[in-house]
PDB file of C-alpha atoms and ligand atoms in Angstrom:
ATOM      1  CA  UNK A   2       5.754  -9.647  27.887  1.00 44.00           C
ATOM      2  CA  UNK A   3       3.229  -9.915  25.070  1.00 55.00           C
ATOM      3  CA  UNK A   4       4.363  -9.089  21.540  1.00 78.00           C
ATOM      4  CA  UNK A   5       2.419  -6.320  19.866  1.00 90.00           C
ATOM      5  CA  UNK A   6       0.675  -7.602  16.758  1.00 96.00           C
ATOM      6  CA  UNK A   7       1.619  -6.868  13.180  1.00 98.00           C
ATOM      7  CA  UNK A   8      -1.252  -6.774  10.709  1.00 98.00           C
ATOM      8  CA  UNK A   9      -0.324  -6.992   7.007  1.00 98.00           C
ATOM      9  CA  UNK A  10      -2.755  -5.632   4.433  1.00 98.00           C
ATOM     10  CA  UNK A  11      -1.843  -6.155   0.791  1.00 98.00           C
ATOM     11  CA  UNK A  12      -3.680  -5.778  -2.487  1.00 97.00           C
ATOM     12  CA  UNK A  13      -3.898  -3.851  -5.752  1.00 96.00           C
ATOM     13  CA  UNK A  14      -4.520  -0.110  -6.145  1.00 92.00           C
ATOM     14  CA  UNK A  15      -7.772   1.412  -4.854  1.00 92.00           C
ATOM     15  CA  UNK A  16      -9.084  -1.830  -3.361  1.00 95.00           C
ATOM     16  CA  UNK A  17      -9.852  -0.032  -0.096  1.00 93.00           C
ATOM     17  CA  UNK A  18      -6.650  -1.034   1.749  1.00 96.00           C
ATOM     18  CA  UNK A  19      -5.809   2.425   3.052  1.00 95.00           C
ATOM     19  CA  UNK A  20      -9.235   3.207   4.497  1.00 95.00           C
ATOM     20  CA  UNK A  21      -9.448  -0.250   6.021  1.00 98.00           C
ATOM     21  CA  UNK A  22      -5.910  -0.248   7.417  1.00 98.00           C
ATOM     22  CA  UNK A  23      -6.299   3.189   8.996  1.00 98.00           C
ATOM     23  CA  UNK A  24      -9.554   2.155  10.637  1.00 98.00           C
ATOM     24  CA  UNK A  25      -8.153  -1.122  11.922  1.00 98.00           C
ATOM     25  CA  UNK A  26      -5.116   0.653  13.347  1.00 98.00           C
ATOM     26  CA  UNK A  27      -7.343   3.059  15.213  1.00 98.00           C
ATOM     27  CA  UNK A  28      -9.581   0.255  16.520  1.00 96.00           C
ATOM     28  CA  UNK A  29      -6.610  -1.866  17.614  1.00 96.00           C
ATOM     29  CA  UNK A  30      -4.560   1.030  19.002  1.00 96.00           C
ATOM     30  CA  UNK A  31      -1.653   0.303  16.651  1.00 97.00           C
ATOM     31  CA  UNK A  32       0.526   2.650  14.564  1.00 97.00           C
ATOM     32  CA  UNK A  33      -0.315   2.720  10.843  1.00 98.00           C
ATOM     33  CA  UNK A  34       2.078   2.876   7.879  1.00 97.00           C
ATOM     34  CA  UNK A  35       1.006   3.357   4.256  1.00 97.00           C
ATOM     35  CA  UNK A  36       4.078   1.794   2.627  1.00 98.00           C
ATOM     36  CA  UNK A  37       3.038   3.042  -0.825  1.00 97.00           C
ATOM     37  CA  UNK A  38       4.112   6.481   0.371  1.00 98.00           C
ATOM     38  CA  UNK A  39       7.709   5.261   0.616  1.00 98.00           C
ATOM     39  CA  UNK A  40       7.788   4.305  -3.071  1.00 98.00           C
ATOM     40  CA  UNK A  41       5.904   7.469  -4.008  1.00 98.00           C
ATOM     41  CA  UNK A  42       8.412   9.613  -2.100  1.00 98.00           C
ATOM     42  CA  UNK A  43      11.364   7.853  -3.764  1.00 98.00           C
ATOM     43  CA  UNK A  44       9.778   8.375  -7.194  1.00 98.00           C
ATOM     44  CA  UNK A  45       9.182  12.034  -6.419  1.00 98.00           C
ATOM     45  CA  UNK A  46      12.794  12.551  -5.330  1.00 98.00           C
ATOM     46  CA  UNK A  47      14.018  11.067  -8.613  1.00 98.00           C
ATOM     47  CA  UNK A  48      11.697  13.335 -10.611  1.00 98.00           C
ATOM     48  CA  UNK A  49      12.796  16.390  -8.606  1.00 97.00           C
ATOM     49  CA  UNK A  50      16.421  15.601  -9.424  1.00 96.00           C
ATOM     50  CA  UNK A  51      15.557  15.370 -13.135  1.00 97.00           C
ATOM     51  CA  UNK A  52      16.299  11.633 -13.107  1.00 98.00           C
ATOM     52  CA  UNK A  53      14.583   8.582 -14.589  1.00 98.00           C
ATOM     53  CA  UNK A  54      12.519   6.508 -12.101  1.00 98.00           C
ATOM     54  CA  UNK A  55      13.325   3.322 -14.077  1.00 98.00           C
ATOM     55  CA  UNK A  56      17.065   3.895 -13.747  1.00 98.00           C
ATOM     56  CA  UNK A  57      18.433   1.774 -10.880  1.00 98.00           C
ATOM     57  CA  UNK A  58      21.267   4.196  -9.980  1.00 98.00           C
ATOM     58  CA  UNK A  59      18.923   7.193  -9.818  1.00 98.00           C
ATOM     59  CA  UNK A  60      16.231   5.346  -7.884  1.00 98.00           C
ATOM     60  CA  UNK A  61      18.570   3.646  -5.405  1.00 98.00           C
ATOM     61  CA  UNK A  62      20.328   6.945  -4.608  1.00 97.00           C
ATOM     62  CA  UNK A  63      16.905   8.513  -3.934  1.00 98.00           C
ATOM     63  CA  UNK A  64      15.843   5.585  -1.731  1.00 97.00           C
ATOM     64  CA  UNK A  65      19.030   5.832   0.331  1.00 96.00           C
ATOM     65  CA  UNK A  66      18.526   9.548   0.921  1.00 95.00           C
ATOM     66  CA  UNK A  67      14.867   9.287   1.916  1.00 95.00           C
ATOM     67  CA  UNK A  68      13.953  11.044   5.187  1.00 94.00           C
ATOM     68  CA  UNK A  69      10.681  10.550   7.131  1.00 93.00           C
ATOM     69  CA  UNK A  70       9.538  14.113   6.289  1.00 95.00           C
ATOM     70  CA  UNK A  71       9.379  13.076   2.607  1.00 96.00           C
ATOM     71  CA  UNK A  72       6.276  11.055   3.447  1.00 96.00           C
ATOM     72  CA  UNK A  73       4.446  14.258   4.407  1.00 96.00           C
ATOM     73  CA  UNK A  74       4.867  15.854   0.983  1.00 96.00           C
ATOM     74  CA  UNK A  75       1.623  16.915  -0.640  1.00 95.00           C
ATOM     75  CA  UNK A  76       2.666  16.023  -4.193  1.00 95.00           C
ATOM     76  CA  UNK A  77       2.836  12.214  -3.838  1.00 96.00           C
ATOM     77  CA  UNK A  78      -0.459  11.494  -5.644  1.00 90.00           C
ATOM     78  CA  UNK A  79      -1.581  11.841  -9.248  1.00 87.00           C
ATOM     79  CA  UNK A  80      -0.704  10.053 -12.492  1.00 87.00           C
ATOM     80  CA  UNK A  81       2.950  11.170 -12.650  1.00 93.00           C
ATOM     81  CA  UNK A  82       3.612  10.183  -9.021  1.00 95.00           C
ATOM     82  CA  UNK A  83       1.760   6.861  -9.536  1.00 93.00           C
ATOM     83  CA  UNK A  84       3.911   5.949 -12.531  1.00 95.00           C
ATOM     84  CA  UNK A  85       7.179   7.001 -10.846  1.00 98.00           C
ATOM     85  CA  UNK A  86       6.323   4.977  -7.717  1.00 98.00           C
ATOM     86  CA  UNK A  87       5.570   1.853  -9.733  1.00 96.00           C
ATOM     87  CA  UNK A  88       8.812   2.239 -11.711  1.00 97.00           C
ATOM     88  CA  UNK A  89      11.090   2.616  -8.672  1.00 98.00           C
ATOM     89  CA  UNK A  90       9.226  -0.191  -6.871  1.00 97.00           C
ATOM     90  CA  UNK A  91      10.375  -2.717  -9.487  1.00 97.00           C
ATOM     91  CA  UNK A  92      14.061  -2.094  -8.651  1.00 98.00           C
ATOM     92  CA  UNK A  93      15.419  -4.611  -6.083  1.00 97.00           C
ATOM     93  CA  UNK A  94      17.944  -2.124  -4.620  1.00 98.00           C
ATOM     94  CA  UNK A  95      15.125   0.314  -3.862  1.00 98.00           C
ATOM     95  CA  UNK A  96      13.110  -2.363  -2.089  1.00 98.00           C
ATOM     96  CA  UNK A  97      16.183  -3.419  -0.081  1.00 97.00           C
ATOM     97  CA  UNK A  98      16.840   0.190   0.950  1.00 97.00           C
ATOM     98  CA  UNK A  99      13.264   0.547   2.265  1.00 98.00           C
ATOM     99  CA  UNK A 100      13.131  -2.757   4.122  1.00 97.00           C
ATOM    100  CA  UNK A 101      14.613  -1.619   7.444  1.00 94.00           C
ATOM    101  CA  UNK A 102      12.436   1.469   7.599  1.00 94.00           C
ATOM    102  CA  UNK A 103       9.324  -0.732   7.376  1.00 96.00           C
ATOM    103  CA  UNK A 104      10.565  -3.307   9.886  1.00 96.00           C
ATOM    104  CA  UNK A 105      11.799  -0.682  12.356  1.00 95.00           C
ATOM    105  CA  UNK A 106       8.442   1.069  12.177  1.00 95.00           C
ATOM    106  CA  UNK A 107       6.652  -1.933  13.640  1.00 96.00           C
ATOM    107  CA  UNK A 108       9.274  -3.420  15.897  1.00 91.00           C
ATOM    108  CA  UNK A 109       8.411  -1.668  19.168  1.00 92.00           C
ATOM    109  CA  UNK A 110       4.648  -1.166  19.214  1.00 95.00           C
ATOM    110  CA  UNK A 111       3.395  -3.485  16.452  1.00 97.00           C
ATOM    111  CA  UNK A 112       1.618  -1.909  13.477  1.00 98.00           C
ATOM    112  CA  UNK A 113      -0.894  -2.144  10.697  1.00 98.00           C
ATOM    113  CA  UNK A 114       0.925  -1.770   7.380  1.00 98.00           C
ATOM    114  CA  UNK A 115      -0.583  -1.697   3.913  1.00 98.00           C
ATOM    115  CA  UNK A 116       1.197  -2.324   0.639  1.00 98.00           C
ATOM    116  CA  UNK A 117       1.931  -5.059  -1.883  1.00 97.00           C
ATOM    117  CA  UNK A 118       4.463  -7.331  -0.153  1.00 97.00           C
ATOM    118  CA  UNK A 119       3.879  -6.850   3.564  1.00 98.00           C
ATOM    119  CA  UNK A 120       2.635 -10.380   4.221  1.00 98.00           C
ATOM    120  CA  UNK A 121       4.981 -12.040   1.737  1.00 97.00           C
ATOM    121  CA  UNK A 122       8.327 -10.250   2.225  1.00 97.00           C
ATOM    122  CA  UNK A 123       8.374  -7.536   4.891  1.00 97.00           C
ATOM    123  CA  UNK A 124       6.553  -9.426   7.665  1.00 97.00           C
ATOM    124  CA  UNK A 125       6.093 -13.064   6.609  1.00 97.00           C
ATOM    125  CA  UNK A 126       5.376 -13.844  10.293  1.00 97.00           C
ATOM    126  CA  UNK A 127       2.676 -11.189  10.730  1.00 97.00           C
ATOM    127  CA  UNK A 128      -0.054 -12.361  13.120  1.00 97.00           C
ATOM    128  CA  UNK A 129      -2.810 -11.514  10.631  1.00 98.00           C
ATOM    129  CA  UNK A 130      -2.584 -11.058   6.861  1.00 98.00           C
ATOM    130  CA  UNK A 131      -5.322  -9.781   4.600  1.00 98.00           C
ATOM    131  CA  UNK A 132      -5.332  -9.544   0.826  1.00 98.00           C
ATOM    132  CA  UNK A 133      -7.857  -6.884  -0.103  1.00 98.00           C
ATOM    133  CA  UNK A 134      -9.094  -6.746  -3.654  1.00 97.00           C
ATOM    134  CA  UNK A 135     -12.018  -5.648  -5.846  1.00 97.00           C
ATOM    135  CA  UNK A 136     -12.842  -5.808  -9.543  1.00 97.00           C
ATOM    136  CA  UNK A 137     -10.842  -3.493 -11.807  1.00 97.00           C
ATOM    137  CA  UNK A 138     -14.006  -1.642 -12.860  1.00 97.00           C
ATOM    138  CA  UNK A 139     -15.017  -1.017  -9.265  1.00 97.00           C
ATOM    139  CA  UNK A 140     -11.537   0.088  -8.221  1.00 97.00           C
ATOM    140  CA  UNK A 141     -11.352   2.476 -11.176  1.00 97.00           C
ATOM    141  CA  UNK A 142     -14.775   3.867 -10.277  1.00 97.00           C
ATOM    142  CA  UNK A 143     -13.639   4.537  -6.700  1.00 95.00           C
ATOM    143  CA  UNK A 144     -10.418   6.234  -7.804  1.00 93.00           C
ATOM    144  CA  UNK A 145     -12.350   8.314 -10.349  1.00 95.00           C
ATOM    145  CA  UNK A 146     -14.805   9.447  -7.655  1.00 95.00           C
ATOM    146  CA  UNK A 147     -11.874  10.296  -5.387  1.00 90.00           C
ATOM    147  CA  UNK A 148     -10.274  12.424  -8.125  1.00 90.00           C
ATOM    148  CA  UNK A 149     -13.570  14.189  -8.827  1.00 93.00           C
ATOM    149  CA  UNK A 150     -13.979  14.826  -5.113  1.00 92.00           C
ATOM    150  CA  UNK A 151     -10.670  16.690  -5.259  1.00 89.00           C
ATOM    151  CA  UNK A 152     -11.939  18.716  -8.219  1.00 91.00           C
ATOM    152  CA  UNK A 153      -9.697  16.870 -10.707  1.00 86.00           C
ATOM    153  CA  UNK A 154     -11.113  16.062 -14.156  1.00 88.00           C
ATOM    154  CA  UNK A 155     -10.409  12.546 -15.439  1.00 91.00           C
ATOM    155  CA  UNK A 156     -11.868  10.061 -17.893  1.00 95.00           C
ATOM    156  CA  UNK A 157     -12.940   6.914 -16.083  1.00 96.00           C
ATOM    157  CA  UNK A 158     -11.546   4.789 -18.941  1.00 97.00           C
ATOM    158  CA  UNK A 159      -8.138   6.450 -18.594  1.00 96.00           C
ATOM    159  CA  UNK A 160      -8.154   5.900 -14.830  1.00 95.00           C
ATOM    160  CA  UNK A 161      -9.025   2.237 -15.395  1.00 97.00           C
ATOM    161  CA  UNK A 162      -6.304   1.754 -18.012  1.00 97.00           C
ATOM    162  CA  UNK A 163      -3.608   3.427 -15.849  1.00 94.00           C
ATOM    163  CA  UNK A 164      -4.632   1.225 -12.947  1.00 95.00           C
ATOM    164  CA  UNK A 165      -4.644  -1.933 -15.066  1.00 96.00           C
ATOM    165  CA  UNK A 166      -1.116  -1.181 -16.282  1.00 96.00           C
ATOM    166  CA  UNK A 167       0.183  -0.360 -12.799  1.00 94.00           C
ATOM    167  CA  UNK A 168      -1.294  -3.561 -11.303  1.00 95.00           C
ATOM    168  CA  UNK A 169       0.124  -5.622 -14.174  1.00 95.00           C
ATOM    169  CA  UNK A 170       3.622  -4.178 -13.557  1.00 95.00           C
ATOM    170  CA  UNK A 171       3.332  -4.762  -9.794  1.00 95.00           C
ATOM    171  CA  UNK A 172       2.236  -8.374 -10.326  1.00 95.00           C
ATOM    172  CA  UNK A 173       4.780  -9.182 -13.054  1.00 96.00           C
ATOM    173  CA  UNK A 174       7.950  -7.770 -11.489  1.00 96.00           C
ATOM    174  CA  UNK A 175      10.562 -10.192 -10.220  1.00 96.00           C
ATOM    175  CA  UNK A 176      11.216  -8.300  -6.960  1.00 96.00           C
ATOM    176  CA  UNK A 177       8.463  -8.818  -4.364  1.00 95.00           C
ATOM    177  CA  UNK A 178       5.560  -9.018  -6.824  1.00 95.00           C
ATOM    178  CA  UNK A 179       2.003  -8.221  -5.813  1.00 96.00           C
ATOM    179  CA  UNK A 180       0.485 -11.516  -4.678  1.00 94.00           C
ATOM    180  CA  UNK A 181      -1.493 -12.862  -1.774  1.00 97.00           C
ATOM    181  CA  UNK A 182       0.435 -14.684   0.939  1.00 98.00           C
ATOM    182  CA  UNK A 183      -0.678 -18.324   1.182  1.00 97.00           C
ATOM    183  CA  UNK A 184      -2.039 -17.684   4.670  1.00 97.00           C
ATOM    184  CA  UNK A 185      -3.778 -14.394   3.840  1.00 98.00           C
ATOM    185  CA  UNK A 186      -7.513 -13.863   4.290  1.00 98.00           C
ATOM    186  CA  UNK A 187      -8.938 -12.850   0.898  1.00 98.00           C
ATOM    187  CA  UNK A 188     -11.321  -9.941   1.158  1.00 98.00           C
ATOM    188  CA  UNK A 189     -13.087  -8.940  -2.068  1.00 97.00           C
ATOM    189  CA  UNK A 190     -14.661  -5.550  -1.433  1.00 96.00           C
ATOM    190  CA  UNK A 191     -16.313  -5.202  -4.894  1.00 96.00           C
ATOM    191  CA  UNK A 192     -19.797  -5.351  -3.390  1.00 96.00           C
ATOM    192  CA  UNK A 193     -18.946  -4.044   0.090  1.00 96.00           C
ATOM    193  CA  UNK A 194     -18.952  -0.587   1.558  1.00 94.00           C
ATOM    194  CA  UNK A 195     -16.194   0.510   3.942  1.00 95.00           C
ATOM    195  CA  UNK A 196     -18.178  -0.546   7.039  1.00 97.00           C
ATOM    196  CA  UNK A 197     -18.799  -4.064   5.731  1.00 97.00           C
ATOM    197  CA  UNK A 198     -15.130  -4.463   4.782  1.00 97.00           C
ATOM    198  CA  UNK A 199     -14.069  -3.269   8.234  1.00 98.00           C
ATOM    199  CA  UNK A 200     -16.365  -5.720  10.024  1.00 98.00           C
ATOM    200  CA  UNK A 201     -15.255  -8.643   7.854  1.00 98.00           C
ATOM    201  CA  UNK A 202     -11.592  -7.775   8.443  1.00 98.00           C
ATOM    202  CA  UNK A 203     -12.103  -7.412  12.175  1.00 97.00           C
ATOM    203  CA  UNK A 204     -13.898 -10.766  12.388  1.00 97.00           C
ATOM    204  CA  UNK A 205     -10.902 -12.416  10.727  1.00 98.00           C
ATOM    205  CA  UNK A 206      -8.367 -10.609  12.907  1.00 97.00           C
ATOM    206  CA  UNK A 207     -10.211 -11.756  16.036  1.00 96.00           C
ATOM    207  CA  UNK A 208      -9.461 -15.336  14.986  1.00 96.00           C
ATOM    208  CA  UNK A 209      -5.744 -14.511  14.930  1.00 95.00           C
ATOM    209  CA  UNK A 210      -5.066 -12.189  17.844  1.00 94.00           C
ATOM    210  CA  UNK A 211      -6.515 -11.624  21.314  1.00 87.00           C
ATOM    211  CA  UNK A 212      -8.528  -8.442  21.353  1.00 79.00           C
ATOM    212  CA  UNK A 213     -10.206  -6.630  24.211  1.00 67.00           C
TER     213      UNK A 213
HETATM  214  O1  C5P B  23      -0.314   1.775  -2.550  1.00 83.75           O
HETATM  215  P1  C5P B  23       0.070   2.812  -3.572  1.00 83.75           P
HETATM  216  O2  C5P B  23      -0.818   2.826  -4.771  1.00 83.75           O
HETATM  217  O3  C5P B  23       0.231   4.168  -2.965  1.00 83.75           O
HETATM  218  O4  C5P B  23       1.521   2.376  -4.056  1.00 83.75           O
HETATM  219  C1  C5P B  23       2.162   3.023  -5.115  1.00 83.75           C
HETATM  220  C2  C5P B  23       3.067   2.037  -5.826  1.00 83.75           C
HETATM  221  O5  C5P B  23       4.127   1.679  -4.935  1.00 83.75           O
HETATM  222  C3  C5P B  23       2.408   0.727  -6.220  1.00 83.75           C
HETATM  223  O6  C5P B  23       1.847   0.758  -7.511  1.00 83.75           O
HETATM  224  C4  C5P B  23       3.551  -0.241  -6.162  1.00 83.75           C
HETATM  225  O7  C5P B  23       4.273  -0.227  -7.369  1.00 83.75           O
HETATM  226  C5  C5P B  23       4.462   0.316  -5.094  1.00 83.75           C
HETATM  227  N1  C5P B  23       4.379  -0.384  -3.820  1.00 83.75           N
HETATM  228  C6  C5P B  23       5.094  -1.538  -3.669  1.00 83.75           C
HETATM  229  N2  C5P B  23       5.126  -2.176  -2.477  1.00 83.75           N
HETATM  230  C7  C5P B  23       4.448  -1.694  -1.431  1.00 83.75           C
HETATM  231  C8  C5P B  23       3.673  -0.518  -1.565  1.00 83.75           C
HETATM  232  C9  C5P B  23       3.637   0.103  -2.793  1.00 83.75           C
HETATM  233  O8  C5P B  23       5.709  -2.015  -4.605  1.00 83.75           O
HETATM  234  N3  C5P B  23       4.534  -2.324  -0.253  1.00 83.75           N
END
């Protein structure tokens, strides 16, 4: 029996992880999980209950009561959801409560997962790990364009500052901080479009797993 591969894609906000991971999953015939949605859904549950996303008791109770349908909610994006997700993600009990969900997701069929700690904590033995990044200015520009595409008004400077703060919190936290695994392939997409990033990622993955 051959083991189905696990592909870990980590990196900061708006580096192009989601687009890349979804495309790789489709190319490789693997299930895809956006693990940021788990933290977003926990943050949203805390807000709905009138709680404080930085409070460990509130956030851990929300993480324990998470159900898969929470990931389909349509209110998991936007500045309030971003901030709540980043706050709950710094709490070790929340991360522990979400660990099995992520591992179970990939156990049968393999998977492509994107997040912050997939290659370092969730699947340290993943067959291929990528750390996808881009300059802060470029990531802010992409997020700003995405917001405008949805008809949402935003100042690019505000988007950049929110992103800078969120990345700083993700990198500085003690529990599973944002960092590249030592064996990750570093992919800087600052000067790449989605096609170029996909081809570069695929070329790396071919060196790690057998592909048809
Ligand atoms: O990837 P996304 O921006 O949707 O993630 C939202 C937040 O969830 C991140 O800023 C980070 O704090 C947290 N997160 C995490 N670990 C992951 C995925 C997301 O801590 N694997």
